[in-house]
Coordinates of C-alpha atoms in Angstrom, one line a residue:
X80 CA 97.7 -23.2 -42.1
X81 CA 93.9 -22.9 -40.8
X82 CA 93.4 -23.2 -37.0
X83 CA 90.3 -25.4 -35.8
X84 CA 89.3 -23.8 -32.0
X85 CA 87.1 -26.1 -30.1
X86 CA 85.3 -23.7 -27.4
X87 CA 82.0 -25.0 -25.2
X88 CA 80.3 -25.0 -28.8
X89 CA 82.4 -27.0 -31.5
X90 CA 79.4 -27.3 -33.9
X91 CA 77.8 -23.7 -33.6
X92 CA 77.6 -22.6 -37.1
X93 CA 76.0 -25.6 -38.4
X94 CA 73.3 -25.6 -34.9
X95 CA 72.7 -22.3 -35.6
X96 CA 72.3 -22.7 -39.4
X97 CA 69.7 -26.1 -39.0
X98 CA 67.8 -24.1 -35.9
X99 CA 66.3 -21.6 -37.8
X100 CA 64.2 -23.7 -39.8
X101 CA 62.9 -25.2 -36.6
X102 CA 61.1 -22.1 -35.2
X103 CA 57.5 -22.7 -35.5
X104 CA 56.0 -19.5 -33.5
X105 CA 57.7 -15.8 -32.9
X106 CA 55.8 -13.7 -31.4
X107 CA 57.2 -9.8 -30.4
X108 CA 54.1 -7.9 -30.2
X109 CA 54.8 -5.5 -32.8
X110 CA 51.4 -4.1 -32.3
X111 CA 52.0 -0.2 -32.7
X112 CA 52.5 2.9 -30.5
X113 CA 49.1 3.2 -28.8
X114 CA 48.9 0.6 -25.3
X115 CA 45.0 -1.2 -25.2
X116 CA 43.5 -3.0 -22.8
X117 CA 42.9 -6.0 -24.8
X118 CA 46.3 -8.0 -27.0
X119 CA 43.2 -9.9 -29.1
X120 CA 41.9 -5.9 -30.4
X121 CA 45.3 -5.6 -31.5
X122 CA 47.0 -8.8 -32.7
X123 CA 44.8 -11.2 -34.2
X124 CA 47.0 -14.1 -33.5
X125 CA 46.1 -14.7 -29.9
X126 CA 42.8 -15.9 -29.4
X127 CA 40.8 -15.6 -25.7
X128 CA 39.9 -19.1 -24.6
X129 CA 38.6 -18.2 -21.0
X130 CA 37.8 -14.8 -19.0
X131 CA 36.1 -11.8 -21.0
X132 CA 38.9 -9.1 -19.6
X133 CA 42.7 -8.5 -20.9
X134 CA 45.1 -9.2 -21.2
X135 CA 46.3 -5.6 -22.3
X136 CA 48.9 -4.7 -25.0
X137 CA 51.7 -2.3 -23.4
X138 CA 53.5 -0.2 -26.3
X139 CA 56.9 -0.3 -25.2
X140 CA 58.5 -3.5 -25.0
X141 CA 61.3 -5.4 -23.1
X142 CA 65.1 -5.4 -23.7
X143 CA 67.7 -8.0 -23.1
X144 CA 71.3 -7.7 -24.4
X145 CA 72.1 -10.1 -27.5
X146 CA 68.2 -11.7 -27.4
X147 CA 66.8 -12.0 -30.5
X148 CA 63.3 -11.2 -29.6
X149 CA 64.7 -7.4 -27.0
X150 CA 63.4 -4.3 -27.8
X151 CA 60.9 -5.2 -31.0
X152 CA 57.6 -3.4 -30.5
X153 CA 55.4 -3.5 -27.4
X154 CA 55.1 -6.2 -24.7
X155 CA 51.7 -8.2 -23.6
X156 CA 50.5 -7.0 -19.8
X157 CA 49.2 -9.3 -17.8
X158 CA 47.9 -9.1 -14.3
X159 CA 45.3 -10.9 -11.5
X160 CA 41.5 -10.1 -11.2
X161 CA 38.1 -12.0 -10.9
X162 CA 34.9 -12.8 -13.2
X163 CA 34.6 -9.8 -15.6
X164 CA 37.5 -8.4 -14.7
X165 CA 41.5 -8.5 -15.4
X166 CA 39.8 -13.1 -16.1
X167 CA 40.8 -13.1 -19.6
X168 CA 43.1 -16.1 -20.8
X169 CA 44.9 -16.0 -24.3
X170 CA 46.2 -18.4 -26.5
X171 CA 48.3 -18.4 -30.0
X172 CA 48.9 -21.5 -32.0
X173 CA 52.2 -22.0 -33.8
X174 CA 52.5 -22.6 -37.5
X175 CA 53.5 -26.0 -36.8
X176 CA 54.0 -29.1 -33.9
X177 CA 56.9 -30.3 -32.1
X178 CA 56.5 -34.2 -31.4
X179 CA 60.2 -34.7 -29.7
X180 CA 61.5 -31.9 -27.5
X181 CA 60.0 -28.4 -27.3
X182 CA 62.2 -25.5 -26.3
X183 CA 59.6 -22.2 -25.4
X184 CA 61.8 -18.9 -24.7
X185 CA 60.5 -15.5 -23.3
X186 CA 61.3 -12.4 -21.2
X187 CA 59.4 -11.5 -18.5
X188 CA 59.5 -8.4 -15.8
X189 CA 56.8 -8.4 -12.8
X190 CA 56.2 -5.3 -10.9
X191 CA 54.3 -7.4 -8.6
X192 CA 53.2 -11.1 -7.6
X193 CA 50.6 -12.7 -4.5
X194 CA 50.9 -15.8 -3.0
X195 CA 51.4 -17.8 -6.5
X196 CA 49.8 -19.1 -9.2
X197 CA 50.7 -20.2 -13.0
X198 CA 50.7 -17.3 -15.3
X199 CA 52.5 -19.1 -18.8
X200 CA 52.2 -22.2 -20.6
X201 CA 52.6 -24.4 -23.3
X202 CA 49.7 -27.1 -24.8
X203 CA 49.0 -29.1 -28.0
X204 CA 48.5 -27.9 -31.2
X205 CA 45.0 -28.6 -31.0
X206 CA 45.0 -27.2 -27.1
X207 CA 42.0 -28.2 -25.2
X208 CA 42.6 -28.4 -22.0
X209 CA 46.2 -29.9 -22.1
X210 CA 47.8 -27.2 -19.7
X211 CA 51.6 -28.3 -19.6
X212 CA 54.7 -26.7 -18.7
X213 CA 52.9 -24.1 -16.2
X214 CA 55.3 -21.4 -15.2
X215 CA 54.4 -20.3 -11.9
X216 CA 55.7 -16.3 -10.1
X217 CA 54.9 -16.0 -5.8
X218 CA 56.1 -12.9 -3.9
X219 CA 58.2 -13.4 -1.0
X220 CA 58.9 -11.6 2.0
X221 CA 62.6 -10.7 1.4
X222 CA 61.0 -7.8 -1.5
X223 CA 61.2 -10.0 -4.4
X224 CA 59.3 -13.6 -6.3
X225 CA 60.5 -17.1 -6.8
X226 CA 59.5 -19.0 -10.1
X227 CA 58.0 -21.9 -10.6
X228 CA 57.5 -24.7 -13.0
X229 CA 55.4 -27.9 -13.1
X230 CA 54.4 -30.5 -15.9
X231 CA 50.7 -29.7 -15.6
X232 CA 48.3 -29.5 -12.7
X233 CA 50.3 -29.6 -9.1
X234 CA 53.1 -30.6 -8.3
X235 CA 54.7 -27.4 -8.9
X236 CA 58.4 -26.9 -7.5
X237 CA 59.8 -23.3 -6.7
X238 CA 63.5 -22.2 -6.7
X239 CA 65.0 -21.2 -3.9
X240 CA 66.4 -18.0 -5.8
X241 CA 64.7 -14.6 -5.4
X242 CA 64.5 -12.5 -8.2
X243 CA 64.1 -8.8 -8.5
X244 CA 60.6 -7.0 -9.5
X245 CA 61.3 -4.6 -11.9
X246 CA 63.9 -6.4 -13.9
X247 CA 63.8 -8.4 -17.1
X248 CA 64.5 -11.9 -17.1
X249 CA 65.3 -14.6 -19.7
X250 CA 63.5 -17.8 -19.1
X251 CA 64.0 -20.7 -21.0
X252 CA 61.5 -23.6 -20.7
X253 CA 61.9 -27.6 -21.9
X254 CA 59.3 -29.3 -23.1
X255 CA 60.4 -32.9 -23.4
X256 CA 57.9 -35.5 -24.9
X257 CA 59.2 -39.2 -23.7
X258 CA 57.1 -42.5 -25.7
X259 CA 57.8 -45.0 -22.8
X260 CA 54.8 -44.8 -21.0
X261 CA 51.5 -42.5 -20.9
X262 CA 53.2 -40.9 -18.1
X263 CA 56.7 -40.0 -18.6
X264 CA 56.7 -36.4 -20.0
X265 CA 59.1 -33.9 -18.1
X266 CA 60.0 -30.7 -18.4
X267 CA 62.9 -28.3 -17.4
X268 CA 63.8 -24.4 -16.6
X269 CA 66.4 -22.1 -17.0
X270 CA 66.5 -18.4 -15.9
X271 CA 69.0 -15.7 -16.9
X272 CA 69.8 -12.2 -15.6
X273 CA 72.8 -11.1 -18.2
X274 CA 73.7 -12.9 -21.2
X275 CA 72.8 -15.3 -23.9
X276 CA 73.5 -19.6 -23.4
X277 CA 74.4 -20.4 -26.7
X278 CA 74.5 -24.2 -25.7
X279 CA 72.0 -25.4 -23.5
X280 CA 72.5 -25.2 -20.7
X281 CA 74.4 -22.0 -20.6
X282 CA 74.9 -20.7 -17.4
X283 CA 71.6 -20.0 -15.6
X284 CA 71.0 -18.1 -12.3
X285 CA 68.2 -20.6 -12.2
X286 CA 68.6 -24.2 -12.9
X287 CA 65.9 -26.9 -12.2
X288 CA 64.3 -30.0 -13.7
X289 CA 64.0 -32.4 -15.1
X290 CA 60.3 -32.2 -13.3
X291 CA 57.0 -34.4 -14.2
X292 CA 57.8 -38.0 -14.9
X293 CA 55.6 -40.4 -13.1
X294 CA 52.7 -37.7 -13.4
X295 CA 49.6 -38.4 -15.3
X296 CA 49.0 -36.3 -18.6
X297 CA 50.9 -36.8 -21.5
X298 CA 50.3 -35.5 -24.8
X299 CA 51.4 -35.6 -28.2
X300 CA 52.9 -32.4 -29.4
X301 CA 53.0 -29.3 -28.5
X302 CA 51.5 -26.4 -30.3
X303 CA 50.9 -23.3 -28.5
X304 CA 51.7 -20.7 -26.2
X305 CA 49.7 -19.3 -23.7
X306 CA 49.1 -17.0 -20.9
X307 CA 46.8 -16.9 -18.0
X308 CA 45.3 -14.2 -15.3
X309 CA 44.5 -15.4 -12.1
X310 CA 43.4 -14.6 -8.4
X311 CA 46.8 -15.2 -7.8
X312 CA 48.9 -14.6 -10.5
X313 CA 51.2 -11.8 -10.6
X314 CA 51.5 -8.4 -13.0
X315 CA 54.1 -7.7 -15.1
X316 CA 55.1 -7.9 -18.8
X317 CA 55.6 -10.4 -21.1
X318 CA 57.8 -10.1 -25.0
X319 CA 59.7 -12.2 -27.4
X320 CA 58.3 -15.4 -27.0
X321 CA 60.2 -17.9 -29.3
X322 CA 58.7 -21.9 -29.4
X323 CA 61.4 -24.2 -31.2
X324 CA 62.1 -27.4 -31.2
X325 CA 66.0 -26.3 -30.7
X326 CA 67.7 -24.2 -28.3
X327 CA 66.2 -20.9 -29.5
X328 CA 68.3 -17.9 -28.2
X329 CA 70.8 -17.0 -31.2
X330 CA 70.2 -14.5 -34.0
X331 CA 69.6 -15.4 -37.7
X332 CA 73.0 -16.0 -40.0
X333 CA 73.1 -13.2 -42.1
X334 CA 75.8 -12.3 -44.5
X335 CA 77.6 -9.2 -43.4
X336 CA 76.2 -7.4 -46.4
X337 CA 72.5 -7.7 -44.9
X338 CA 74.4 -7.4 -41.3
X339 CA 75.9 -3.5 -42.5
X340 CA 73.4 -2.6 -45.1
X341 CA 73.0 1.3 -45.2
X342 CA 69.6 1.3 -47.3
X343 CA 68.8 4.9 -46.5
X344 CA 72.2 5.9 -47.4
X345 CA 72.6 8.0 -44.2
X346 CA 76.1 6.2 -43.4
X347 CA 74.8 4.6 -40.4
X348 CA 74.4 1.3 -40.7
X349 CA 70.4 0.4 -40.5
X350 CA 71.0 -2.1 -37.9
X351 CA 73.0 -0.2 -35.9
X352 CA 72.9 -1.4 -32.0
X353 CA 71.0 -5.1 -33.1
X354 CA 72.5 -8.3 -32.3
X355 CA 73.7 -10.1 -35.7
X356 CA 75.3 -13.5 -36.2
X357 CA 77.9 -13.6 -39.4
X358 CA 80.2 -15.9 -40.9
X359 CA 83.4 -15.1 -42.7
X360 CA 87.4 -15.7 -42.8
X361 CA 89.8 -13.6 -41.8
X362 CA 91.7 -11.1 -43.9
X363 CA 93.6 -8.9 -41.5
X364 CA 96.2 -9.3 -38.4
X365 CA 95.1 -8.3 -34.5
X366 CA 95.6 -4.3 -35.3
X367 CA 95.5 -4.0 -31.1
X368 CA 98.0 -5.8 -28.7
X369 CA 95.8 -5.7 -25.8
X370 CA 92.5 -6.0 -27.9
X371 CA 90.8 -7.5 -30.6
X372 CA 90.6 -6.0 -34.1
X373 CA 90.6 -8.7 -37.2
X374 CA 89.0 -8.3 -40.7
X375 CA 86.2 -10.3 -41.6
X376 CA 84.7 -11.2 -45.6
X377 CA 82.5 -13.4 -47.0
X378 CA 81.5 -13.1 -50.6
X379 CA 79.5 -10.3 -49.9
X380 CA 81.2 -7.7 -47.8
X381 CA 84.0 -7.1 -44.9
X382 CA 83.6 -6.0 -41.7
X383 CA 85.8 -5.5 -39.0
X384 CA 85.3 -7.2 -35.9
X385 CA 86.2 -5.6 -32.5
X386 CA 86.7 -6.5 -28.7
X387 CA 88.3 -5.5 -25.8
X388 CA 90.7 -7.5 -24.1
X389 CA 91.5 -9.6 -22.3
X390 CA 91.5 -12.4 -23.7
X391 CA 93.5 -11.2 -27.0
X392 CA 93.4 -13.9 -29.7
X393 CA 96.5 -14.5 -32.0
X394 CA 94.0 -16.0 -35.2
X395 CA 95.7 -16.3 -38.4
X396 CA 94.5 -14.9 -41.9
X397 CA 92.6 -17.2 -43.6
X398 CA 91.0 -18.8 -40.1
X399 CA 86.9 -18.8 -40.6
X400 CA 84.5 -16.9 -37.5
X401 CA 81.3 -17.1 -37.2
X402 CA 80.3 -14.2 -34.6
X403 CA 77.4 -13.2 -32.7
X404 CA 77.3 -9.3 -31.2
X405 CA 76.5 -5.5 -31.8
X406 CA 76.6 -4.1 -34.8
X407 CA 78.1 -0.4 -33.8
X408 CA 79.8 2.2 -36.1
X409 CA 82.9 4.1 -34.5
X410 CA 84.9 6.9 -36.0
X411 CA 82.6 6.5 -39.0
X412 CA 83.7 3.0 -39.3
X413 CA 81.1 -0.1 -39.3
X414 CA 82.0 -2.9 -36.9
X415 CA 80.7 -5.5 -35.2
X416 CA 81.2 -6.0 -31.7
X417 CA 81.2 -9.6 -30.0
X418 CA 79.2 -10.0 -26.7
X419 CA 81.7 -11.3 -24.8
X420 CA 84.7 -14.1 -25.5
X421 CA 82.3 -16.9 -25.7
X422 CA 80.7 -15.8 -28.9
X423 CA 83.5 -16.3 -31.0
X424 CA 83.7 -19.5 -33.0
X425 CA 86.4 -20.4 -35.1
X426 CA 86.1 -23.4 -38.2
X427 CA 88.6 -24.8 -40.8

């Protein structure tokens, strides 16, 4: 008899399924090999709406473990500076508009930050000047910065938490669009060191908001993505930004087929060391007493599925997965390897 296993996420293959169609702007700055001082020389998509200068394109990009957007081309460098110089602010506008709740996702790693200023935000399709959802970055005096967040001009509120320079960061930003009044608007942040929330709101290192209600400037969608240089605001990198109007952090369902395909014929699987999501049932025992080691098939492949232990599970053949980790071959043998205990989801 099929097992039904309620974790934190009960309904995580059909979020997962219905999020992807909500994604209205990706953007991993897949720009090429050569860094330039200027992101709107080499991606077309981000238009300068203020400044003359930067920001730059940096050819290496940023990794985060399990994040859909880690590790895909370069990054966008951003930093502080004056008229003429490090003053440019960019812009990209998303395919579409979110008129309910906007969910923006990034990483971000400073190597430096002043006495603080907004460096990201979000504004209307149609932007204008409808800064909203400013991210802010300070330095401190214990060797490290504090975020920030505020609705739109002032009012910005720090967290008490100090983060590392040098060290990549998942922020997840809420954009939440309320109808009551002209002035009700709020917005929320999430920052993560390690690991992916598949349910919102995970479990942040950072956790603050909802900010902005009672403040003046509410608009009526949101559109684009931007990022600003400042007197103030600090340097660092920025990759993987992903605007949804879902919780926007897990991979694309493929079918473990596309998850294993070897289209070079190399026996290596091409997406060796990505993070996949699949679906399947089960078709084999636990082949480890202290680990984990099932079978998984859909209608395209197999694939087995291992983890260490603990916890072991004791699933039963014919009990559906849908999975989210590594794909990773060892002793010649494909598998795919769940992030940790939490990714596992099991549905009759």
């Amino acid at each position: 008899m099929k097992k039904q296993i309620t974790f934190g996420f009960l309904f995580l293959f059909l979020l997962f399924t219905t999020a992807t169609a909500q994604v209205i702007l990706e953007e991993n700055f897949d720009n090429g090999a050569v860094n330039d001082t200027d992101i709107t020389v080499v991606n077309t998509n981000w238009i300068r709406h203020s400044g003359s200068d930067g920001p730059g394109y940096n050819a290496t990009g940023l990794t985060y473990t399990g994040y859909s957007g880690s590790g895909i081309g370069g990054a966008l460098a951003f930093t502080n500076g004056g008229s003429g110089t490090n003053d440019g602010d960019v812009h990209r506008e998303a395919s579409d508009s979110i008129t309910t709740t906007a969910y923006v996702s990034f990483l971000v790693e400073l190597s430096s930050a002043l006495s603080g200023d907004y460096f990201f935000h979000l504004g209307a399709k149609n932007m204008g000047f409808n800064y909203r959802l400013r991210i802010y970055a300070k330095d401190t005096t214990a060797g490290g910065w504090k975020i920030g967040i505020s609705k739109s001009s002032g009012g910005q509120l720090y967290c008490d938490t100090v983060l590392a320079y040098n060290q990549t960061y998942l922020v997840i930003a809420k954009y939440t669009i309320n109808t009551v009044s002209a002035t009700d608007d709020e917005v929320q942040l999430y920052v993560y060191d390690n690991g992916i929330p598949l349910t919102e709101p995970g479990n942040p290192l950072i956790s603050f908001g909802p900010v902005g209600a009672g403040a003046t400037g509410d608009i009526d969608d949101i559109g684009t993505v931007a990022i600003r240089q400042g007197t103030n605001t600090p340097t660092g990198m920025m990759d993987g930004i992903i605007l949804s109007s879902t919780w926007p952090t897990a991979p694309p369902l493929l079918t473990i087929a596309e998850a294993i395909e070897d289209l070079n014929s190399d026996y290596v699987p091409d997406r060796e060391g990505d993070t996949v999501m699949v679906s399947g049932v089960i078709t084999s025992p636990n082949y480890q007493t202290s680990h984990n080691s099932f079978y998984l098939q859909d209608a395209t492949a197999g694939v087995n599925v291992f983890m260490y232990g603990p916890p072991v599970f004791t699933w039963a053949l014919g009990d559906s997965l849908t999975v989210i980790g590594t794909v990773a071959q060892y002793n010649g043998m494909t598998e795919i390897n769940p992030l940790d205990s939490t990714y596992w989801q099991y549905h009759s």
